[in-house]
mmCIF file of C-alpha atoms in Angstrom:
data_model
loop_
_atom_site.group_PDB
_atom_site.id
_atom_site.type_symbol
_atom_site.label_atom_id
_atom_site.label_comp_id
_atom_site.label_asym_id
_atom_site.label_seq_id
_atom_site.Cartn_x
_atom_site.Cartn_y
_atom_site.Cartn_z
ATOM 1 C CA UNK J 1 -23.482 -10.731 -15.455
ATOM 2 C CA UNK J 2 -19.861 -10.418 -15.320
ATOM 3 C CA UNK J 3 -17.277 -7.771 -13.689
ATOM 4 C CA UNK J 4 -13.968 -8.661 -14.797
ATOM 5 C CA UNK J 5 -10.819 -6.854 -12.970
ATOM 6 C CA UNK J 6 -7.843 -7.315 -15.511
ATOM 7 C CA UNK J 7 -4.430 -6.436 -13.776
ATOM 8 C CA UNK J 8 -1.226 -5.707 -15.713
ATOM 9 C CA UNK J 9 1.453 -6.669 -13.972
ATOM 10 C CA UNK J 10 4.177 -5.388 -16.616
ATOM 11 C CA UNK J 11 2.696 -1.811 -15.851
ATOM 12 C CA UNK J 12 2.760 -2.205 -11.890
ATOM 13 C CA UNK J 13 6.399 -3.335 -12.372
ATOM 14 C CA UNK J 14 7.510 -0.483 -14.633
ATOM 15 C CA UNK J 15 5.758 1.770 -11.817
ATOM 16 C CA UNK J 16 8.196 0.108 -9.138
ATOM 17 C CA UNK J 17 10.940 0.266 -11.278
ATOM 18 C CA UNK J 18 10.133 4.008 -12.191
ATOM 19 C CA UNK J 19 9.908 4.503 -8.264
ATOM 20 C CA UNK J 20 13.291 3.101 -7.509
ATOM 21 C CA UNK J 21 14.690 5.376 -10.298
ATOM 22 C CA UNK J 22 13.240 8.407 -8.429
ATOM 23 C CA UNK J 23 14.150 7.087 -5.017
ATOM 24 C CA UNK J 24 17.663 6.282 -5.566
ATOM 25 C CA UNK J 25 19.779 5.595 -3.641
ATOM 26 C CA UNK J 26 16.773 4.883 -1.249
ATOM 27 C CA UNK J 27 15.812 1.299 -1.484
ATOM 28 C CA UNK J 28 11.996 0.483 -2.017
ATOM 29 C CA UNK J 29 9.675 -1.508 0.090
ATOM 30 C CA UNK J 30 6.678 -2.443 -2.268
ATOM 31 C CA UNK J 31 3.408 -2.128 0.178
ATOM 32 C CA UNK J 32 1.311 -5.166 -0.576
ATOM 33 C CA UNK J 33 -1.295 -4.593 2.229
ATOM 34 C CA UNK J 34 -4.878 -5.380 1.795
ATOM 35 C CA UNK J 35 -4.618 -7.936 -1.319
ATOM 36 C CA UNK J 36 -2.276 -5.424 -2.885
ATOM 37 C CA UNK J 37 -4.852 -2.922 -3.041
ATOM 38 C CA UNK J 38 -7.231 -5.084 -4.253
ATOM 39 C CA UNK J 39 -4.873 -6.017 -7.471
ATOM 40 C CA UNK J 40 -4.134 -9.516 -5.901
ATOM 41 C CA UNK J 41 -1.721 -10.285 -3.192
ATOM 42 C CA UNK J 42 0.461 -13.067 -4.301
ATOM 43 C CA UNK J 43 0.671 -11.951 -7.939
ATOM 44 C CA UNK J 44 1.914 -8.496 -7.075
ATOM 45 C CA UNK J 45 4.413 -9.710 -4.411
ATOM 46 C CA UNK J 46 5.919 -11.695 -7.180
ATOM 47 C CA UNK J 47 5.852 -8.719 -9.952
ATOM 48 C CA UNK J 48 7.501 -6.653 -7.065
ATOM 49 C CA UNK J 49 10.442 -9.132 -6.294
ATOM 50 C CA UNK J 50 10.984 -8.997 -10.033
ATOM 51 C CA UNK J 51 10.682 -5.474 -10.343
ATOM 52 C CA UNK J 52 13.682 -5.255 -7.779
ATOM 53 C CA UNK J 53 11.997 -4.126 -4.640
ATOM 54 C CA UNK J 54 14.153 -4.718 -1.579
ATOM 55 C CA UNK J 55 11.096 -5.869 0.511
ATOM 56 C CA UNK J 56 7.511 -6.542 0.930
ATOM 57 C CA UNK J 57 5.352 -4.632 3.382
ATOM 58 C CA UNK J 58 2.400 -6.803 4.588
ATOM 59 C CA UNK J 59 0.911 -4.964 7.263
ATOM 60 C CA UNK J 60 -0.290 -7.785 9.236
ATOM 61 C CA UNK J 61 1.669 -11.332 10.320
ATOM 62 C CA UNK J 62 -1.178 -13.246 8.492
ATOM 63 C CA UNK J 63 -0.434 -11.613 5.326
ATOM 64 C CA UNK J 64 3.075 -12.508 5.602
ATOM 65 C CA UNK J 65 2.552 -16.179 6.147
ATOM 66 C CA UNK J 66 0.481 -16.354 3.236
ATOM 67 C CA UNK J 67 2.880 -14.870 0.874
ATOM 68 C CA UNK J 68 5.535 -17.720 2.437
ATOM 69 C CA UNK J 69 2.648 -20.318 1.760
ATOM 70 C CA UNK J 70 2.839 -19.146 -1.608
ATOM 71 C CA UNK J 71 6.735 -19.736 -1.923
ATOM 72 C CA UNK J 72 7.529 -15.902 -1.842
ATOM 73 C CA UNK J 73 11.005 -16.022 0.548
ATOM 74 C CA UNK J 74 11.866 -12.314 -0.161
ATOM 75 C CA UNK J 75 12.009 -9.829 2.863
ATOM 76 C CA UNK J 76 8.767 -9.141 4.291
ATOM 77 C CA UNK J 77 7.895 -6.428 7.125
ATOM 78 C CA UNK J 78 4.792 -6.604 9.326
ATOM 79 C CA UNK J 79 3.720 -3.872 11.678
ATOM 80 C CA UNK J 80 0.071 -4.342 12.766
ATOM 81 C CA UNK J 81 0.183 -6.661 15.828
ATOM 82 C CA UNK J 82 -2.579 -7.580 18.541
ATOM 83 C CA UNK J 83 -2.055 -9.272 21.488
ATOM 84 C CA UNK J 84 -3.147 -12.369 19.519
ATOM 85 C CA UNK J 85 -0.637 -12.119 16.979
ATOM 86 C CA UNK J 86 1.625 -15.526 16.379
ATOM 87 C CA UNK J 87 4.993 -14.065 16.556
ATOM 88 C CA UNK J 88 6.290 -17.419 16.814
ATOM 89 C CA UNK J 89 4.907 -18.408 13.514
ATOM 90 C CA UNK J 90 6.062 -14.972 11.929
ATOM 91 C CA UNK J 91 9.535 -15.376 13.177
ATOM 92 C CA UNK J 92 9.646 -19.069 12.050
ATOM 93 C CA UNK J 93 8.437 -17.658 8.415
ATOM 94 C CA UNK J 94 11.459 -15.149 8.291
ATOM 95 C CA UNK J 95 8.859 -11.979 8.759
ATOM 96 C CA UNK J 96 10.464 -8.897 10.129
ATOM 97 C CA UNK J 97 8.353 -7.176 13.045
ATOM 98 C CA UNK J 98 7.699 -4.047 14.319
ATOM 99 C CA UNK J 99 8.456 -3.348 17.939
ATOM 100 C CA UNK J 100 7.009 -0.298 20.032
ATOM 101 C CA UNK J 101 7.252 -1.482 23.524
ATOM 102 C CA UNK J 102 9.433 -3.205 26.194
ATOM 103 C CA UNK J 103 6.374 -5.845 26.680
ATOM 104 C CA UNK J 104 5.897 -6.517 22.781
ATOM 105 C CA UNK J 105 9.792 -7.227 22.703
ATOM 106 C CA UNK J 106 9.866 -9.199 25.374
ATOM 107 C CA UNK J 107 7.018 -11.432 23.998
ATOM 108 C CA UNK J 108 9.025 -11.248 20.578
ATOM 109 C CA UNK J 109 12.215 -12.192 21.997
ATOM 110 C CA UNK J 110 11.064 -15.678 23.847
ATOM 111 C CA UNK J 111 10.311 -16.808 20.426
ATOM 112 C CA UNK J 112 12.704 -19.783 19.835
ATOM 113 C CA UNK J 113 14.363 -18.378 16.611
ATOM 114 C CA UNK J 114 15.921 -15.031 16.221
ATOM 115 C CA UNK J 115 13.532 -12.210 15.370
ATOM 116 C CA UNK J 116 14.477 -9.109 12.973
ATOM 117 C CA UNK J 117 12.689 -6.298 14.350
ATOM 118 C CA UNK J 118 12.257 -2.615 13.466
ATOM 119 C CA UNK J 119 11.704 -0.405 16.643
ATOM 120 C CA UNK J 120 9.223 2.349 15.642
ATOM 121 C CA UNK J 121 9.446 5.300 17.520
ATOM 122 C CA UNK J 122 6.038 7.438 17.628
ATOM 123 C CA UNK J 123 6.656 11.071 15.654
ATOM 124 C CA UNK J 124 3.426 12.515 16.416
ATOM 125 C CA UNK J 125 1.012 10.393 14.678
ATOM 126 C CA UNK J 126 0.057 8.163 18.028
ATOM 127 C CA UNK J 127 -0.012 4.875 15.715
ATOM 128 C CA UNK J 128 1.190 2.227 18.050
ATOM 129 C CA UNK J 129 4.534 3.944 18.253
ATOM 130 C CA UNK J 130 6.768 4.313 21.495
ATOM 131 C CA UNK J 131 6.472 7.332 23.006
ATOM 132 C CA UNK J 132 9.704 9.502 23.017
ATOM 133 C CA UNK J 133 10.426 9.642 26.703
ATOM 134 C CA UNK J 134 10.494 5.440 26.687
ATOM 135 C CA UNK J 135 12.602 5.535 23.448
ATOM 136 C CA UNK J 136 16.156 5.109 25.281
ATOM 137 C CA UNK J 137 14.765 2.082 27.501
ATOM 138 C CA UNK J 138 13.458 0.033 24.445
ATOM 139 C CA UNK J 139 16.652 1.032 22.090
ATOM 140 C CA UNK J 140 18.890 -0.077 25.020
ATOM 141 C CA UNK J 141 17.005 -3.175 25.928
ATOM 142 C CA UNK J 142 16.782 -4.408 22.394
ATOM 143 C CA UNK J 143 20.510 -4.031 21.774
ATOM 144 C CA UNK J 144 20.972 -6.170 24.501
ATOM 145 C CA UNK J 145 18.816 -8.630 23.506
ATOM 146 C CA UNK J 146 20.704 -8.509 20.177
ATOM 147 C CA UNK J 147 23.914 -9.200 22.000
ATOM 148 C CA UNK J 148 22.318 -11.941 23.377
ATOM 149 C CA UNK J 149 21.347 -13.061 20.338
ATOM 150 C CA UNK J 150 17.933 -13.144 20.767
ATOM 151 C CA UNK J 151 16.934 -10.249 18.210
ATOM 152 C CA UNK J 152 18.365 -8.760 15.351
ATOM 153 C CA UNK J 153 17.727 -4.770 15.326
ATOM 154 C CA UNK J 154 17.670 -4.267 11.563
ATOM 155 C CA UNK J 155 15.488 -0.891 11.223
ATOM 156 C CA UNK J 156 14.029 2.248 13.193
ATOM 157 C CA UNK J 157 11.187 3.682 11.462
ATOM 158 C CA UNK J 158 7.728 5.348 12.036
ATOM 159 C CA UNK J 159 5.029 6.991 10.107
ATOM 160 C CA UNK J 160 4.170 10.674 9.342
ATOM 161 C CA UNK J 161 0.804 12.268 9.312
ATOM 162 C CA UNK J 162 0.776 13.659 6.045
ATOM 163 C CA UNK J 163 -1.353 16.678 7.458
ATOM 164 C CA UNK J 164 1.255 19.015 6.410
ATOM 165 C CA UNK J 165 4.819 19.518 4.877
ATOM 166 C CA UNK J 166 5.278 21.528 8.313
ATOM 167 C CA UNK J 167 3.921 18.733 10.823
ATOM 168 C CA UNK J 168 6.131 16.258 8.474
ATOM 169 C CA UNK J 169 9.185 18.534 9.319
ATOM 170 C CA UNK J 170 8.553 18.667 12.746
ATOM 171 C CA UNK J 171 8.079 14.630 12.924
ATOM 172 C CA UNK J 172 11.316 14.470 10.772
ATOM 173 C CA UNK J 173 13.364 16.030 13.584
ATOM 174 C CA UNK J 174 11.836 13.744 16.000
ATOM 175 C CA UNK J 175 12.571 10.997 13.871
ATOM 176 C CA UNK J 176 16.258 12.257 13.362
ATOM 177 C CA UNK J 177 16.437 12.595 17.208
ATOM 178 C CA UNK J 178 15.385 9.169 17.863
ATOM 179 C CA UNK J 179 17.925 7.755 15.488
ATOM 180 C CA UNK J 180 20.730 9.729 17.254
ATOM 181 C CA UNK J 181 19.534 8.524 20.275
ATOM 182 C CA UNK J 182 19.687 4.847 18.704
ATOM 183 C CA UNK J 183 23.213 5.538 17.377
ATOM 184 C CA UNK J 184 24.938 6.653 20.299
ATOM 185 C CA UNK J 185 23.822 3.356 22.205
ATOM 186 C CA UNK J 186 25.246 1.240 19.393
ATOM 187 C CA UNK J 187 22.377 1.156 16.642
ATOM 188 C CA UNK J 188 23.814 0.467 13.220
ATOM 189 C CA UNK J 189 20.708 -0.427 11.185
ATOM 190 C CA UNK J 190 18.536 1.402 8.298
ATOM 191 C CA UNK J 191 15.673 3.851 8.738
ATOM 192 C CA UNK J 192 12.333 4.121 7.126
ATOM 193 C CA UNK J 193 9.877 6.856 7.887
ATOM 194 C CA UNK J 194 8.118 7.817 4.119
ATOM 195 C CA UNK J 195 5.389 6.370 2.527
ATOM 196 C CA UNK J 196 4.136 7.469 -0.680
ATOM 197 C CA UNK J 197 3.540 11.139 -0.300
ATOM 198 C CA UNK J 198 6.616 12.060 1.824
ATOM 199 C CA UNK J 199 8.757 10.177 -0.194
ATOM 200 C CA UNK J 200 7.794 12.225 -3.548
ATOM 201 C CA UNK J 201 7.930 15.543 -2.080
ATOM 202 C CA UNK J 202 10.366 15.609 0.910
ATOM 203 C CA UNK J 203 13.470 13.891 -0.634
ATOM 204 C CA UNK J 204 15.236 14.446 2.893
ATOM 205 C CA UNK J 205 12.832 11.906 4.365
ATOM 206 C CA UNK J 206 13.888 8.947 1.920
ATOM 207 C CA UNK J 207 16.598 7.980 4.390
ATOM 208 C CA UNK J 208 17.813 4.465 3.331
ATOM 209 C CA UNK J 209 14.392 2.996 2.515
ATOM 210 C CA UNK J 210 10.688 4.225 1.680
ATOM 211 C CA UNK J 211 7.713 2.216 1.928
ATOM 212 C CA UNK J 212 5.796 2.645 -1.444
ATOM 213 C CA UNK J 213 2.136 1.318 -1.945
ATOM 214 C CA UNK J 214 -0.844 2.839 -3.848
ATOM 215 C CA UNK J 215 1.203 4.911 -5.678
ATOM 216 C CA UNK J 216 3.053 2.181 -7.285
ATOM 217 C CA UNK J 217 -0.770 1.229 -8.369
ATOM 218 C CA UNK J 218 -1.216 4.001 -10.445
ATOM 219 C CA UNK J 219 -2.058 7.140 -7.734
ATOM 220 C CA UNK J 220 -0.713 10.369 -7.799
ATOM 221 C CA UNK J 221 1.444 10.373 -4.600
ATOM 222 C CA UNK J 222 0.702 14.150 -3.973
ATOM 223 C CA UNK J 223 -2.815 15.777 -4.016
ATOM 224 C CA UNK J 224 -3.392 18.292 -6.964
ATOM 225 C CA UNK J 225 -1.199 16.398 -9.414
ATOM 226 C CA UNK J 226 -1.852 13.341 -11.674
ATOM 227 C CA UNK J 227 0.059 10.048 -11.463
ATOM 228 C CA UNK J 228 0.942 10.241 -14.884
ATOM 229 C CA UNK J 229 3.044 13.459 -13.775
ATOM 230 C CA UNK J 230 5.264 11.041 -12.376
ATOM 231 C CA UNK J 231 5.462 8.579 -14.711
ATOM 232 C CA UNK J 232 2.986 6.135 -12.650
ATOM 233 C CA UNK J 233 0.035 4.368 -14.564
ATOM 234 C CA UNK J 234 -2.904 2.110 -13.208
ATOM 235 C CA UNK J 235 -2.232 -1.312 -13.768
ATOM 236 C CA UNK J 236 -6.181 -1.889 -13.196
ATOM 237 C CA UNK J 237 -9.130 -1.621 -15.713
ATOM 238 C CA UNK J 238 -12.711 -2.996 -14.833
ATOM 239 C CA UNK J 239 -14.787 -3.990 -17.708
ATOM 240 C CA UNK J 240 -18.722 -5.201 -17.317
ATOM 241 C CA UNK J 241 -21.267 -5.969 -19.983
ATOM 242 C CA UNK J 242 -24.366 -4.573 -21.435
ATOM 243 C CA UNK J 243 -27.012 -7.136 -20.113
ATOM 244 C CA UNK J 244 -30.263 -5.020 -21.005
ATOM 245 C CA UNK J 245 -31.229 -2.315 -22.693
ATOM 246 C CA UNK J 246 -29.765 0.744 -20.859
ATOM 247 C CA UNK J 247 -28.317 -1.692 -17.965
ATOM 248 C CA UNK J 248 -24.984 -2.861 -17.074
ATOM 249 C CA UNK J 249 -23.535 -5.686 -15.102
ATOM 250 C CA UNK J 250 -21.801 -3.405 -12.276
ATOM 251 C CA UNK J 251 -23.581 -2.135 -9.046
ATOM 252 C CA UNK J 252 -22.798 -0.700 -5.369
ATOM 253 C CA UNK J 253 -22.580 -4.060 -3.890
ATOM 254 C CA UNK J 254 -19.620 -4.546 -6.221
ATOM 255 C CA UNK J 255 -18.089 -1.468 -4.594
ATOM 256 C CA UNK J 256 -19.047 0.693 -7.476
ATOM 257 C CA UNK J 257 -19.952 3.954 -5.449
ATOM 258 C CA UNK J 258 -23.675 4.723 -5.267
ATOM 259 C CA UNK J 259 -22.886 8.422 -5.443
ATOM 260 C CA UNK J 260 -21.257 8.232 -8.729
ATOM 261 C CA UNK J 261 -25.058 8.371 -10.113
ATOM 262 C CA UNK J 262 -25.451 11.467 -12.574
ATOM 263 C CA UNK J 263 -21.828 11.886 -12.625
ATOM 264 C CA UNK J 264 -19.947 8.775 -13.672
ATOM 265 C CA UNK J 265 -19.568 7.620 -17.497
ATOM 266 C CA UNK J 266 -18.542 4.519 -18.849
ATOM 267 C CA UNK J 267 -17.199 3.533 -22.271
ATOM 268 C CA UNK J 268 -18.732 1.152 -25.077
ATOM 269 C CA UNK J 269 -16.797 0.982 -28.131
ATOM 270 C CA UNK J 270 -15.332 4.783 -28.534
ATOM 271 C CA UNK J 271 -18.384 6.570 -26.983
ATOM 272 C CA UNK J 272 -18.813 7.375 -23.392
ATOM 273 C CA UNK J 273 -22.028 7.005 -21.795
ATOM 274 C CA UNK J 274 -23.599 8.654 -18.524
ATOM 275 C CA UNK J 275 -24.304 6.345 -15.251
ATOM 276 C CA UNK J 276 -27.739 7.354 -14.166
ATOM 277 C CA UNK J 277 -28.740 5.276 -11.738
ATOM 278 C CA UNK J 278 -26.871 2.610 -9.721
ATOM 279 C CA UNK J 279 -28.757 -0.080 -8.152
ATOM 280 C CA UNK J 280 -27.274 -3.228 -6.115
ATOM 281 C CA UNK J 281 -25.898 -5.647 -9.089
ATOM 282 C CA UNK J 282 -26.434 -3.423 -11.933
ATOM 283 C CA UNK J 283 -26.743 -0.074 -13.236
ATOM 284 C CA UNK J 284 -28.285 2.002 -15.606
ATOM 285 C CA UNK J 285 -26.888 4.504 -18.328
ATOM 286 C CA UNK J 286 -28.113 6.328 -21.139
ATOM 287 C CA UNK J 287 -29.546 5.234 -24.247
ATOM 288 C CA UNK J 288 -26.895 4.680 -27.266
ATOM 289 C CA UNK J 289 -25.822 2.884 -30.156
ATOM 290 C CA UNK J 290 -24.594 -0.493 -28.226
ATOM 291 C CA UNK J 291 -26.387 -4.039 -27.991
ATOM 292 C CA UNK J 292 -26.514 -6.630 -25.353
ATOM 293 C CA UNK J 293 -23.634 -8.355 -24.450
ATOM 294 C CA UNK J 294 -21.286 -5.266 -25.641
ATOM 295 C CA UNK J 295 -18.210 -5.006 -23.395
ATOM 296 C CA UNK J 296 -18.247 -1.681 -20.695
ATOM 297 C CA UNK J 297 -15.133 0.074 -19.774
ATOM 298 C CA UNK J 298 -15.936 0.850 -16.289
ATOM 299 C CA UNK J 299 -12.580 2.620 -15.302
ATOM 300 C CA UNK J 300 -9.225 2.169 -16.538
ATOM 301 C CA UNK J 301 -7.133 1.572 -19.715
ATOM 302 C CA UNK J 302 -6.509 5.731 -20.203
ATOM 303 C CA UNK J 303 -5.476 4.987 -23.668
ATOM 304 C CA UNK J 304 -8.818 4.505 -24.746
ATOM 305 C CA UNK J 305 -10.257 7.581 -23.410
ATOM 306 C CA UNK J 306 -12.270 6.077 -20.387
ATOM 307 C CA UNK J 307 -12.241 7.212 -16.906
ATOM 308 C CA UNK J 308 -9.441 6.251 -14.733
ATOM 309 C CA UNK J 309 -9.183 5.436 -10.576
ATOM 310 C CA UNK J 310 -8.055 8.700 -10.072
ATOM 311 C CA UNK J 311 -10.679 10.608 -11.755
ATOM 312 C CA UNK J 312 -13.617 8.408 -10.722
ATOM 313 C CA UNK J 313 -12.739 8.965 -7.035
ATOM 314 C CA UNK J 314 -12.558 12.723 -7.774
ATOM 315 C CA UNK J 315 -15.871 12.741 -8.647
ATOM 316 C CA UNK J 316 -16.853 11.492 -5.271
ATOM 317 C CA UNK J 317 -14.147 12.892 -3.481
ATOM 318 C CA UNK J 318 -12.813 9.726 -1.990
ATOM 319 C CA UNK J 319 -9.496 8.194 -2.623
ATOM 320 C CA UNK J 320 -8.567 5.241 -4.837
ATOM 321 C CA UNK J 321 -7.552 3.035 -1.768
ATOM 322 C CA UNK J 322 -11.204 2.914 -0.936
ATOM 323 C CA UNK J 323 -12.238 1.879 -4.440
ATOM 324 C CA UNK J 324 -9.252 -0.479 -4.934
ATOM 325 C CA UNK J 325 -10.063 -2.516 -2.041
ATOM 326 C CA UNK J 326 -13.340 -2.392 -1.961
ATOM 327 C CA UNK J 327 -14.089 -4.020 -5.747
ATOM 328 C CA UNK J 328 -15.614 -6.834 -5.999
ATOM 329 C CA UNK J 329 -15.474 -8.853 -9.125
ATOM 330 C CA UNK J 330 -16.897 -12.253 -10.701
ATOM 331 C CA UNK J 331 -13.399 -12.679 -12.445
ATOM 332 C CA UNK J 332 -9.803 -11.323 -12.522
ATOM 333 C CA UNK J 333 -7.263 -11.738 -14.993
ATOM 334 C CA UNK J 334 -3.877 -11.113 -15.410
ATOM 335 C CA UNK J 335 -1.401 -10.164 -17.883
ATOM 336 C CA UNK J 336 2.594 -10.360 -17.550
#
């Protein structure tokens, strides 16, 4: 009972190159959080560096440490911290850290090695950013510590909500105000605020760097449009096998959504078959001209005519992040 994820690293690299051409002169941070959205952290981080990504977005310190242990030395940025976060190991490993409060700044500054920090302003999303009224103090304190040689302030940044372009425009105004305050106090680093949706739909949000995550894995950055319209293709395809009459080796415990029953189709040879029932480790499909042991394309490889991750998720009203990160396979194969 085999379920296999096939990841084409050449496609991932090409997606990133396409994004970089679109975003230029802004640089691209390739976000590889959540095991590179289920595609394999180390393999995809290596491919991102080969493609020319300026930095890697790792979400948390532990992921950054894993990259360093794998021998990947490219700049890496971690922004989700807890009181238990090991800042000392992060700084020693050369991982850039987000800072959004004086207490966080002081803790990181105590680390023996000099930390590279990105100051985060809250532009309305309320996701671990510094409130506007405390921003001048945070910037001033950070720059004082920089003069003392204890930190290096390399960037200011934020998240946009993506709720609407109007809301994101308001957030950009707040971000620009925060930048002007920082610049007046002596800040000379770069800015990054846009992830995939804003980076593609709002060129004014690109500044010096953009953060590109799931879009580089073949997901459209803009609702209502297909990834292929932006020159992006999915690097992942998933295959199962026929294990009994009308039974294939994928189920909801593999992360194949149970509410796809009666909606999704799989491809065997050149023919599509409706998935009629989804069990824990196997699913039933309609009868047809196939045999036990035949390969089943669950999704991916649009060139063969089967479902892709986007179309599969549209059937049940979810996002590809959920499919990619929740998928559990017996085997993973890579092509370069």
